[in-house]
Amino acid sequence: MLSLNNKNILLGVTGGIAAYKAAEFCRLLKKQGADVRVVMTDAAKEFIQPLTFQALTGNPVYNELFEADAQNAMDHIELARWADLLVIAPATADTLAKLADGYADNLLLTISLATKSKIAVAPAMNQQMFQNPATLKNIQTLQQRGVQIWGPDVGDQACGETGPGRMLEAEDLLQHVVQVMKPGSLSGCKVMITAGPTREAIDPVRYISNRSSGKMGYAVVQAAINAGADVTLVSGPVCLQSPQPVTLLACQSADEMYQQVMENINEQDIFIATAAVADYRMESIAAEKIKKSDDEMNLKLVKTEDILASVAALVNKPFCVGFAAETSHLEQYAQGKLKNKKLDLIAANRVDDPESGFEVENNALNVYWNNGSKQLSLKPKSLIAVELIDIITELFKSSRN
Ligand code: PMT
């Protein structure tokens, strides 16, 4: 594992039962060579003593915004400048909300606003709190601002409930830190990603589409950016803000998506097709609103271009990754698409399971390539996207050797 020697990690601890895991995380960071300083909120001190972190880091623990204690040596601006990485673990719903809204009413929040370093949060809370639309919106806001969201895990909780909201284990958090501190595994690589649904117009007011929200695709975009890639996002109509920095090419129909992809595919190293592209479009779009008349109505549909297969057929094709959305025979259909579309890798998901696939926050993927496969268990799309990008990176690099 990469050494963290000479790396300054600022650990923010907020008030949740998972605060006890922050002590182990702190120990692992030190063991890996990092210089660690800890900022605690008042609520965090209800769960764990500052002395624990002082003993583990060998540094004073920070808490007061207006601390006149010269022994602590650093004020909030100095701490903000000192950090190579700010990790808030555990990050409570309250702190996530305040971060999203730009509050600065404690030392940790003030540092978060003042720092230029990367920021990562490890959410930890009751599963209902995590799944509350307000919390999910705050997480989305932070993600769009470039804050890394590590976890949460799905499983048994201290409150006796089961679901998403457990803070990642200390070892997992350490892996994330090491990953962030590495020169990006995809730095120098150009990655094009399609995401969201397409809309096939019937007339000026109606269209045929599907349930894709774009969440999976946008999570893959964020993971690729975090891995240092230069990302081009070709997006169908979604209600999400694009992660930054990306080159965003917006489109509506499958034909438009095809055009945008084919015009910009040159020099891309990797192509990832997460979009749910319509397989059929209207043969001709009515110029005016179709009036209600007969009891039945027939629409004549014709096939759209298969964007992914077209990219995979290029002479200088990039490393091609497809998604397979299936309601049965997951492996069989996914393997068929891998072969028929001449892909390097395919990620298959069930779209008939209310826990995964379209619209929801979590997904599970079965990933297949020429002579291998890996199952990625149900977890937030942000997290599964990181695992997928790791697999893609490894196979892409070995394909170029
Ligand atoms: O957006 P979310 O709500 O988060 O949902 C995520 C998702 C379920 C949409 C996503 O995980 C997913 O499965 N995306 C692929 C959906 C799909 O169209 O699957 P498919 O099995 O029909 O197509 C196979 C592959 O060919 C896909 O990579 C697709 O992008 C591509 N394709 C299909 C048709 C076409 N005309 N052009 C294509 O490029």
Short mmCIF file of C-alpha atoms and ligand atoms in Angstrom, two decimals:
data_model
loop_
_atom_site.label_atom_id
_atom_site.label_comp_id
_atom_site.label_asym_id
_atom_site.label_seq_id
_atom_site.Cartn_x
_atom_site.Cartn_y
_atom_site.Cartn_z
CA MET A 1 0.00 0.00 0.00
CA LEU A 2 1.15 3.54 -0.83
CA SER A 3 2.94 5.30 2.03
CA LEU A 4 1.32 8.45 3.37
CA ASN A 5 4.68 9.90 4.47
CA ASN A 6 4.69 13.71 4.32
CA LYS A 7 0.92 13.79 3.84
CA ASN A 8 -1.06 16.08 6.13
CA ILE A 9 -4.46 14.57 6.89
CA LEU A 10 -6.97 16.66 8.82
CA LEU A 11 -9.57 14.40 10.40
CA GLY A 12 -12.90 15.98 11.30
CA VAL A 13 -14.89 14.01 13.87
CA THR A 14 -18.57 14.82 14.37
CA GLY A 15 -21.08 13.50 16.90
CA GLY A 16 -22.22 10.01 16.05
CA ILE A 17 -21.80 6.57 17.55
CA ALA A 18 -19.36 5.76 14.74
CA ALA A 19 -16.91 8.27 16.30
CA TYR A 20 -15.25 5.31 18.01
CA LYS A 21 -14.24 3.98 14.58
CA ALA A 22 -12.51 7.32 13.87
CA ALA A 23 -9.93 6.44 16.53
CA GLU A 24 -8.95 3.27 14.65
CA PHE A 25 -8.95 5.19 11.37
CA CYS A 26 -6.64 7.76 12.96
CA ARG A 27 -4.31 4.98 14.16
CA LEU A 28 -4.17 3.44 10.67
CA LEU A 29 -3.41 6.82 9.07
CA LYS A 30 -0.51 7.34 11.48
CA LYS A 31 0.73 3.79 10.86
CA GLN A 32 0.74 4.55 7.13
CA GLY A 33 3.02 7.52 7.77
CA ALA A 34 0.58 10.43 7.65
CA ASP A 35 0.79 13.47 9.88
CA VAL A 36 -2.70 13.61 11.39
CA ARG A 37 -4.47 16.46 13.16
CA VAL A 38 -7.98 16.14 14.52
CA VAL A 39 -10.81 18.66 14.74
CA MET A 40 -13.81 17.63 16.85
CA THR A 41 -17.25 19.15 17.08
CA ASP A 42 -18.82 19.61 20.52
CA ALA A 43 -21.17 16.70 19.78
CA ALA A 44 -18.23 14.43 18.91
CA LYS A 45 -16.79 15.04 22.40
CA GLU A 46 -19.96 13.49 23.84
CA PHE A 47 -18.98 10.20 22.16
CA ILE A 48 -15.19 10.11 22.47
CA GLN A 49 -12.55 11.99 24.46
CA PRO A 50 -10.19 14.42 22.65
CA LEU A 51 -7.39 12.83 24.69
CA THR A 52 -7.79 9.62 22.66
CA PHE A 53 -6.96 11.46 19.44
CA GLN A 54 -4.23 13.51 21.10
CA ALA A 55 -2.55 10.30 22.23
CA LEU A 56 -2.96 8.66 18.81
CA THR A 57 -1.71 11.63 16.75
CA GLY A 58 0.80 13.23 19.11
CA ASN A 59 -0.83 16.55 18.21
CA PRO A 60 -3.27 18.82 20.03
CA VAL A 61 -6.92 18.27 19.21
CA TYR A 62 -8.84 21.28 17.88
CA ASN A 63 -12.37 22.22 18.83
CA GLU A 64 -12.84 25.89 19.61
CA LEU A 65 -13.36 28.40 16.83
CA PHE A 66 -11.98 31.24 18.93
CA GLU A 67 -9.24 29.43 20.79
CA ALA A 68 -6.71 31.78 22.37
CA ASP A 69 -4.47 28.83 23.22
CA ALA A 70 -1.08 29.52 21.68
CA GLN A 71 -0.06 25.93 22.43
CA ASN A 72 -2.41 24.77 19.68
CA ALA A 73 -0.27 26.74 17.27
CA MET A 74 -2.73 26.83 14.36
CA ASP A 75 -5.89 28.78 13.78
CA HIS A 76 -8.63 27.76 11.36
CA ILE A 77 -6.93 29.36 8.37
CA GLU A 78 -3.61 27.73 9.13
CA LEU A 79 -5.26 24.33 9.59
CA ALA A 80 -7.13 24.81 6.32
CA ARG A 81 -3.85 25.58 4.56
CA TRP A 82 -1.95 22.78 6.31
CA ALA A 83 -4.25 19.96 5.16
CA ASP A 84 -3.54 17.93 2.03
CA LEU A 85 -6.86 16.20 2.65
CA LEU A 86 -9.77 16.86 5.00
CA VAL A 87 -11.71 13.73 5.91
CA ILE A 88 -14.86 14.09 8.02
CA ALA A 89 -15.54 10.71 9.60
CA PRO A 90 -18.13 10.19 10.89
CA ALA A 91 -20.11 12.89 9.07
CA THR A 92 -23.53 13.26 10.68
CA ALA A 93 -26.69 14.36 8.83
CA ASP A 94 -26.40 17.70 10.62
CA THR A 95 -22.83 18.32 9.47
CA LEU A 96 -23.65 17.24 5.90
CA ALA A 97 -26.56 19.70 5.85
CA LYS A 98 -24.40 22.51 7.20
CA LEU A 99 -21.60 21.73 4.76
CA ALA A 100 -24.07 21.74 1.86
CA ASP A 101 -25.45 25.11 2.97
CA GLY A 102 -22.05 26.66 3.66
CA TYR A 103 -22.50 27.17 7.43
CA ALA A 104 -19.46 28.25 9.44
CA ASP A 105 -20.67 28.05 13.04
CA ASN A 106 -17.99 25.70 14.33
CA LEU A 107 -14.28 25.19 13.70
CA LEU A 108 -14.69 22.17 11.42
CA LEU A 109 -17.20 23.92 9.16
CA THR A 110 -15.06 27.04 9.02
CA ILE A 111 -12.03 24.99 7.96
CA SER A 112 -14.16 23.19 5.36
CA LEU A 113 -15.02 26.53 3.78
CA ALA A 114 -11.49 27.88 4.04
CA THR A 115 -9.53 24.91 2.71
CA LYS A 116 -8.36 24.39 -0.85
CA SER A 117 -7.59 20.74 -0.13
CA LYS A 118 -9.74 17.85 -1.23
CA ILE A 119 -12.60 17.09 1.15
CA ALA A 120 -14.08 13.66 1.81
CA VAL A 121 -16.99 12.76 4.06
CA ALA A 122 -17.92 9.38 5.51
CA PRO A 123 -21.64 9.62 6.29
CA ALA A 124 -22.87 7.77 9.38
CA MET A 125 -26.43 7.84 10.60
CA ASN A 126 -29.68 5.96 11.02
CA GLN A 127 -30.82 4.46 7.70
CA GLN A 128 -34.07 6.49 7.61
CA MET A 129 -32.10 9.67 8.19
CA PHE A 130 -29.73 8.71 5.39
CA GLN A 131 -32.55 7.94 2.98
CA ASN A 132 -34.45 11.11 3.84
CA PRO A 133 -34.65 13.23 0.67
CA ALA A 134 -33.11 16.16 2.55
CA THR A 135 -29.97 14.16 3.39
CA LEU A 136 -29.74 12.66 -0.10
CA LYS A 137 -30.05 16.14 -1.60
CA ASN A 138 -27.28 17.45 0.68
CA ILE A 139 -25.03 14.56 -0.33
CA GLN A 140 -25.77 15.20 -3.99
CA THR A 141 -24.98 18.91 -3.55
CA LEU A 142 -21.65 18.09 -1.91
CA GLN A 143 -20.80 15.50 -4.55
CA GLN A 144 -21.48 18.00 -7.31
CA ARG A 145 -19.11 20.39 -5.56
CA GLY A 146 -16.37 17.77 -5.77
CA VAL A 147 -16.59 16.51 -2.17
CA GLN A 148 -15.89 12.79 -2.10
CA ILE A 149 -18.59 10.69 -0.47
CA TRP A 150 -17.14 7.55 1.10
CA GLY A 151 -19.92 5.15 1.92
CA PRO A 152 -22.07 4.63 3.80
CA ASP A 153 -22.22 0.87 4.09
CA VAL A 154 -25.45 -1.09 4.10
CA GLY A 155 -26.06 -3.35 7.11
CA ASP A 156 -26.99 -3.64 10.79
CA GLN A 157 -26.98 -0.37 12.68
CA ALA A 158 -26.35 0.55 16.33
CA CYS A 159 -30.02 1.61 16.58
CA GLY A 160 -31.13 -1.94 15.73
CA GLU A 161 -32.28 -1.11 12.20
CA THR A 162 -30.81 -2.40 8.95
CA GLY A 163 -30.05 -0.38 5.84
CA PRO A 164 -27.64 2.20 4.39
CA GLY A 165 -26.04 4.49 6.97
CA ARG A 166 -23.21 2.54 8.63
CA MET A 167 -19.89 4.35 8.46
CA LEU A 168 -17.29 2.50 6.41
CA GLU A 169 -14.79 0.49 8.44
CA ALA A 170 -11.45 2.15 9.25
CA GLU A 171 -9.58 -0.09 6.77
CA ASP A 172 -11.97 0.93 3.96
CA LEU A 173 -11.53 4.61 4.80
CA LEU A 174 -7.75 4.14 4.72
CA GLN A 175 -8.02 2.56 1.25
CA HIS A 176 -9.94 5.61 0.07
CA VAL A 177 -7.31 7.97 1.49
CA VAL A 178 -4.52 6.03 -0.20
CA GLN A 179 -6.49 6.10 -3.45
CA VAL A 180 -7.00 9.88 -3.25
CA MET A 181 -3.35 10.50 -2.45
CA LYS A 182 -2.15 8.45 -5.40
CA PRO A 183 -1.55 10.31 -8.60
CA GLY A 184 -4.95 9.60 -10.24
CA SER A 185 -5.05 6.08 -11.64
CA LEU A 186 -6.64 7.52 -14.80
CA SER A 187 -4.67 10.77 -14.95
CA GLY A 188 -3.79 11.57 -18.54
CA CYS A 189 -6.70 9.42 -19.81
CA LYS A 190 -9.66 10.70 -21.78
CA VAL A 191 -12.91 9.01 -20.81
CA MET A 192 -16.26 9.49 -22.54
CA ILE A 193 -19.37 8.43 -20.61
CA THR A 194 -22.99 8.36 -21.81
CA ALA A 195 -25.67 8.70 -19.13
CA GLY A 196 -29.38 9.08 -18.56
CA PRO A 197 -32.31 8.19 -20.81
CA THR A 198 -33.08 9.35 -24.34
CA ARG A 199 -36.40 10.81 -25.47
CA GLU A 200 -37.84 9.80 -28.81
CA ALA A 201 -40.37 12.38 -29.93
CA ILE A 202 -43.78 11.23 -31.19
CA ASP A 203 -45.10 14.72 -31.86
CA PRO A 204 -44.30 18.19 -30.43
CA VAL A 205 -45.76 17.24 -27.01
CA ARG A 206 -45.17 13.51 -26.52
CA TYR A 207 -42.18 11.21 -26.40
CA ILE A 208 -41.12 7.63 -25.66
CA SER A 209 -38.51 7.27 -22.92
CA ASN A 210 -37.51 5.06 -19.97
CA ARG A 211 -36.94 5.24 -16.23
CA SER A 212 -33.23 6.10 -16.23
CA SER A 213 -32.49 8.96 -13.81
CA GLY A 214 -28.83 9.28 -14.80
CA LYS A 215 -27.71 8.57 -11.20
CA MET A 216 -25.59 5.55 -12.12
CA GLY A 217 -23.96 7.30 -15.06
CA TYR A 218 -23.24 10.49 -13.12
CA ALA A 219 -21.72 8.42 -10.30
CA VAL A 220 -19.41 6.80 -12.87
CA VAL A 221 -18.51 10.29 -14.14
CA GLN A 222 -17.64 11.40 -10.59
CA ALA A 223 -15.54 8.28 -9.97
CA ALA A 224 -13.66 8.81 -13.25
CA ILE A 225 -13.00 12.47 -12.37
CA ASN A 226 -11.76 11.42 -8.95
CA ALA A 227 -9.42 8.95 -10.63
CA GLY A 228 -7.93 11.90 -12.53
CA ALA A 229 -9.55 11.29 -15.93
CA ASP A 230 -10.38 14.02 -18.42
CA VAL A 231 -14.12 13.25 -18.74
CA THR A 232 -16.59 13.99 -21.53
CA LEU A 233 -20.17 13.37 -20.43
CA VAL A 234 -22.79 12.82 -23.13
CA SER A 235 -26.01 13.15 -21.21
CA GLY A 236 -29.64 12.58 -22.01
CA PRO A 237 -32.26 14.68 -20.15
CA VAL A 238 -31.83 14.28 -16.37
CA CYS A 239 -32.53 16.36 -13.27
CA LEU A 240 -28.95 16.15 -11.98
CA GLN A 241 -26.17 18.68 -11.96
CA SER A 242 -23.09 17.47 -13.73
CA PRO A 243 -20.04 16.69 -11.60
CA GLN A 244 -17.11 19.01 -12.37
CA PRO A 245 -14.84 19.35 -14.22
CA VAL A 246 -16.31 17.72 -17.35
CA THR A 247 -16.99 18.55 -20.96
CA LEU A 248 -20.79 18.25 -21.03
CA LEU A 249 -22.55 17.39 -24.29
CA ALA A 250 -26.31 17.46 -23.75
CA CYS A 251 -28.74 15.62 -26.00
CA GLN A 252 -32.32 14.41 -26.09
CA SER A 253 -32.79 11.60 -28.60
CA ALA A 254 -30.79 8.47 -29.42
CA ASP A 255 -29.88 10.02 -32.79
CA GLU A 256 -28.53 13.15 -31.10
CA MET A 257 -26.59 11.04 -28.61
CA TYR A 258 -25.13 9.02 -31.50
CA GLN A 259 -24.05 12.23 -33.29
CA GLN A 260 -22.47 13.74 -30.16
CA VAL A 261 -20.58 10.54 -29.40
CA MET A 262 -19.32 9.89 -32.93
CA GLU A 263 -18.22 13.52 -33.44
CA ASN A 264 -16.18 13.52 -30.23
CA ILE A 265 -14.94 9.95 -29.85
CA ASN A 266 -11.54 10.58 -31.48
CA GLU A 267 -8.67 10.35 -29.01
CA GLN A 268 -10.88 8.98 -26.22
CA ASP A 269 -9.10 6.18 -24.36
CA ILE A 270 -12.16 4.70 -22.67
CA PHE A 271 -15.86 4.74 -23.61
CA ILE A 272 -18.43 3.82 -20.93
CA ALA A 273 -22.06 3.50 -22.06
CA THR A 274 -24.26 3.79 -18.99
CA ALA A 275 -27.09 5.52 -20.90
CA ALA A 276 -30.41 3.78 -21.37
CA VAL A 277 -30.63 4.53 -25.08
CA ALA A 278 -33.92 3.90 -26.85
CA ASP A 279 -33.68 0.89 -29.16
CA TYR A 280 -36.49 2.27 -31.35
CA ARG A 281 -37.60 5.72 -32.46
CA MET A 282 -40.55 6.98 -34.48
CA GLU A 283 -40.15 6.42 -38.20
CA SER A 284 -41.36 9.99 -38.61
CA ILE A 285 -42.22 12.58 -35.97
CA ALA A 286 -45.63 14.24 -36.43
CA ALA A 287 -45.19 17.97 -37.08
CA GLU A 288 -48.32 18.81 -35.08
CA LYS A 289 -49.93 17.38 -31.94
CA ILE A 290 -51.68 14.13 -32.86
CA LYS A 291 -55.41 14.51 -32.20
CA LYS A 292 -57.44 11.90 -30.33
CA SER A 293 -59.66 10.07 -32.84
CA ASP A 294 -59.81 6.26 -33.19
CA ASP A 295 -59.94 3.84 -30.25
CA GLU A 296 -56.59 2.39 -31.26
CA MET A 297 -53.43 3.99 -32.45
CA ASN A 298 -50.39 2.41 -34.07
CA LEU A 299 -46.98 3.98 -33.94
CA LYS A 300 -44.43 2.86 -36.50
CA LEU A 301 -41.04 2.54 -34.85
CA VAL A 302 -37.67 1.90 -36.45
CA LYS A 303 -34.37 0.84 -34.88
CA THR A 304 -31.95 3.45 -33.58
CA GLU A 305 -28.22 3.21 -34.19
CA ASP A 306 -26.46 1.17 -31.53
CA ILE A 307 -24.03 3.78 -30.22
CA LEU A 308 -21.91 1.40 -28.18
CA ALA A 309 -21.58 -1.17 -30.97
CA SER A 310 -20.68 1.64 -33.42
CA VAL A 311 -17.88 2.87 -31.13
CA ALA A 312 -16.62 -0.67 -30.57
CA ALA A 313 -16.49 -1.18 -34.36
CA LEU A 314 -14.17 1.81 -34.94
CA VAL A 315 -10.70 0.99 -36.26
CA ASN A 316 -9.03 2.92 -33.44
CA LYS A 317 -11.60 1.95 -30.88
CA PRO A 318 -11.28 3.05 -27.25
CA PHE A 319 -11.57 0.51 -24.41
CA CYS A 320 -15.32 -0.13 -24.58
CA VAL A 321 -17.51 -0.69 -21.53
CA GLY A 322 -21.22 -1.44 -21.81
CA PHE A 323 -24.00 -1.76 -19.27
CA ALA A 324 -26.69 -4.42 -19.55
CA ALA A 325 -30.10 -3.73 -18.03
CA GLU A 326 -31.89 -7.06 -17.60
CA THR A 327 -34.97 -8.49 -15.93
CA SER A 328 -33.87 -12.15 -16.27
CA HIS A 329 -30.94 -14.35 -17.41
CA LEU A 330 -28.50 -11.65 -16.28
CA GLU A 331 -25.28 -13.48 -17.08
CA GLN A 332 -26.47 -15.06 -20.33
CA TYR A 333 -27.77 -11.79 -21.81
CA ALA A 334 -24.81 -9.76 -20.56
CA GLN A 335 -22.30 -12.24 -22.01
CA GLY A 336 -24.24 -12.11 -25.29
CA LYS A 337 -23.95 -8.30 -25.40
CA LEU A 338 -20.23 -8.47 -24.47
CA LYS A 339 -19.61 -10.76 -27.45
CA ASN A 340 -22.02 -9.34 -30.03
CA LYS A 341 -21.09 -5.70 -29.45
CA LYS A 342 -17.36 -6.64 -29.25
CA LEU A 343 -16.88 -5.00 -25.84
CA ASP A 344 -13.95 -5.14 -23.47
CA LEU A 345 -16.18 -5.28 -20.41
CA ILE A 346 -19.87 -5.22 -19.48
CA ALA A 347 -21.57 -4.31 -16.18
CA ALA A 348 -24.92 -6.03 -15.80
CA ASN A 349 -27.67 -4.96 -13.43
CA ARG A 350 -31.16 -6.19 -12.62
CA VAL A 351 -33.78 -3.56 -13.38
CA ASP A 352 -36.75 -5.50 -11.96
CA ASP A 353 -35.48 -5.30 -8.36
CA PRO A 354 -36.87 -2.32 -6.39
CA GLU A 355 -33.53 -2.11 -4.49
CA SER A 356 -31.32 -1.61 -7.55
CA GLY A 357 -31.20 -0.43 -11.15
CA PHE A 358 -33.34 2.48 -12.31
CA GLU A 359 -33.88 5.61 -10.18
CA VAL A 360 -32.90 4.26 -6.73
CA GLU A 361 -29.72 5.25 -4.87
CA ASN A 362 -28.16 1.77 -4.75
CA ASN A 363 -27.06 -0.72 -7.34
CA ALA A 364 -25.48 -4.16 -7.62
CA LEU A 365 -23.40 -5.06 -10.66
CA ASN A 366 -22.15 -8.29 -12.19
CA VAL A 367 -19.14 -7.37 -14.25
CA TYR A 368 -17.94 -9.62 -17.10
CA TRP A 369 -14.94 -9.42 -19.40
CA ASN A 370 -13.25 -11.86 -21.75
CA ASN A 371 -11.93 -14.30 -19.22
CA GLY A 372 -13.12 -12.96 -15.93
CA SER A 373 -16.00 -11.70 -13.88
CA LYS A 374 -16.65 -9.97 -10.55
CA GLN A 375 -19.79 -9.41 -8.51
CA LEU A 376 -20.15 -5.99 -6.90
CA SER A 377 -22.71 -6.25 -4.08
CA LEU A 378 -25.56 -3.82 -3.43
CA LYS A 379 -24.30 -0.41 -2.30
CA PRO A 380 -24.75 3.30 -3.09
CA LYS A 381 -24.15 4.09 -6.75
CA SER A 382 -21.34 6.50 -5.77
CA LEU A 383 -19.47 3.62 -4.17
CA ILE A 384 -20.13 0.93 -6.76
CA ALA A 385 -18.98 3.38 -9.45
CA VAL A 386 -15.60 3.63 -7.71
CA GLU A 387 -15.27 -0.17 -7.71
CA LEU A 388 -16.25 -0.31 -11.36
CA ILE A 389 -13.73 2.38 -12.33
CA ASP A 390 -11.03 0.42 -10.46
CA ILE A 391 -11.79 -2.71 -12.52
CA ILE A 392 -11.93 -0.73 -15.78
CA THR A 393 -8.63 0.99 -14.97
CA GLU A 394 -6.85 -2.30 -14.30
CA LEU A 395 -8.11 -4.00 -17.46
CA PHE A 396 -7.57 -0.89 -19.59
CA LYS A 397 -3.96 -0.63 -18.40
CA SER A 398 -3.22 -4.30 -18.98
CA SER A 399 -4.82 -4.05 -22.46
CA ARG A 400 -2.31 -1.31 -23.33
CA ASN A 401 0.76 -3.24 -22.13
O1 PMT B 1 -29.94 6.06 -14.61
P1 PMT B 1 -30.31 5.25 -13.38
O2 PMT B 1 -31.71 5.54 -12.91
O3 PMT B 1 -29.28 5.41 -12.28
O4 PMT B 1 -30.31 3.72 -13.81
C1 PMT B 1 -29.12 3.09 -14.19
C2 PMT B 1 -29.30 2.15 -15.37
C3 PMT B 1 -30.19 1.00 -14.94
C4 PMT B 1 -29.94 2.91 -16.56
C5 PMT B 1 -27.88 1.67 -15.78
O5 PMT B 1 -27.27 1.02 -14.70
C6 PMT B 1 -27.93 0.75 -16.99
O6 PMT B 1 -28.17 -0.43 -16.91
N1 PMT B 1 -27.67 1.32 -18.22
C7 PMT B 1 -27.78 0.63 -19.49
C8 PMT B 1 -29.22 0.60 -19.93
C9 PMT B 1 -29.40 -0.08 -21.28
O7 PMT B 1 -29.80 0.56 -22.21
O8 PMT B 1 -29.07 -1.34 -21.32
P2 PMT B 1 -29.23 -2.29 -22.63
O9 PMT B 1 -28.96 -3.63 -22.09
O10 PMT B 1 -30.53 -2.03 -23.27
O11 PMT B 1 -28.08 -1.81 -23.59
C10 PMT B 1 -26.79 -2.41 -23.61
C11 PMT B 1 -25.73 -1.36 -23.82
O12 PMT B 1 -25.84 -0.81 -25.15
C12 PMT B 1 -25.78 -0.18 -22.87
O13 PMT B 1 -24.46 0.13 -22.52
C13 PMT B 1 -26.39 0.94 -23.70
O14 PMT B 1 -25.92 2.22 -23.28
C14 PMT B 1 -25.91 0.60 -25.11
N2 PMT B 1 -26.79 1.03 -26.17
C15 PMT B 1 -28.03 0.50 -26.32
C16 PMT B 1 -28.84 0.88 -27.37
C17 PMT B 1 -28.36 1.84 -28.29
N3 PMT B 1 -29.10 2.25 -29.30
N4 PMT B 1 -27.14 2.37 -28.12
C18 PMT B 1 -26.35 1.97 -27.09
O15 PMT B 1 -25.24 2.50 -26.94
#
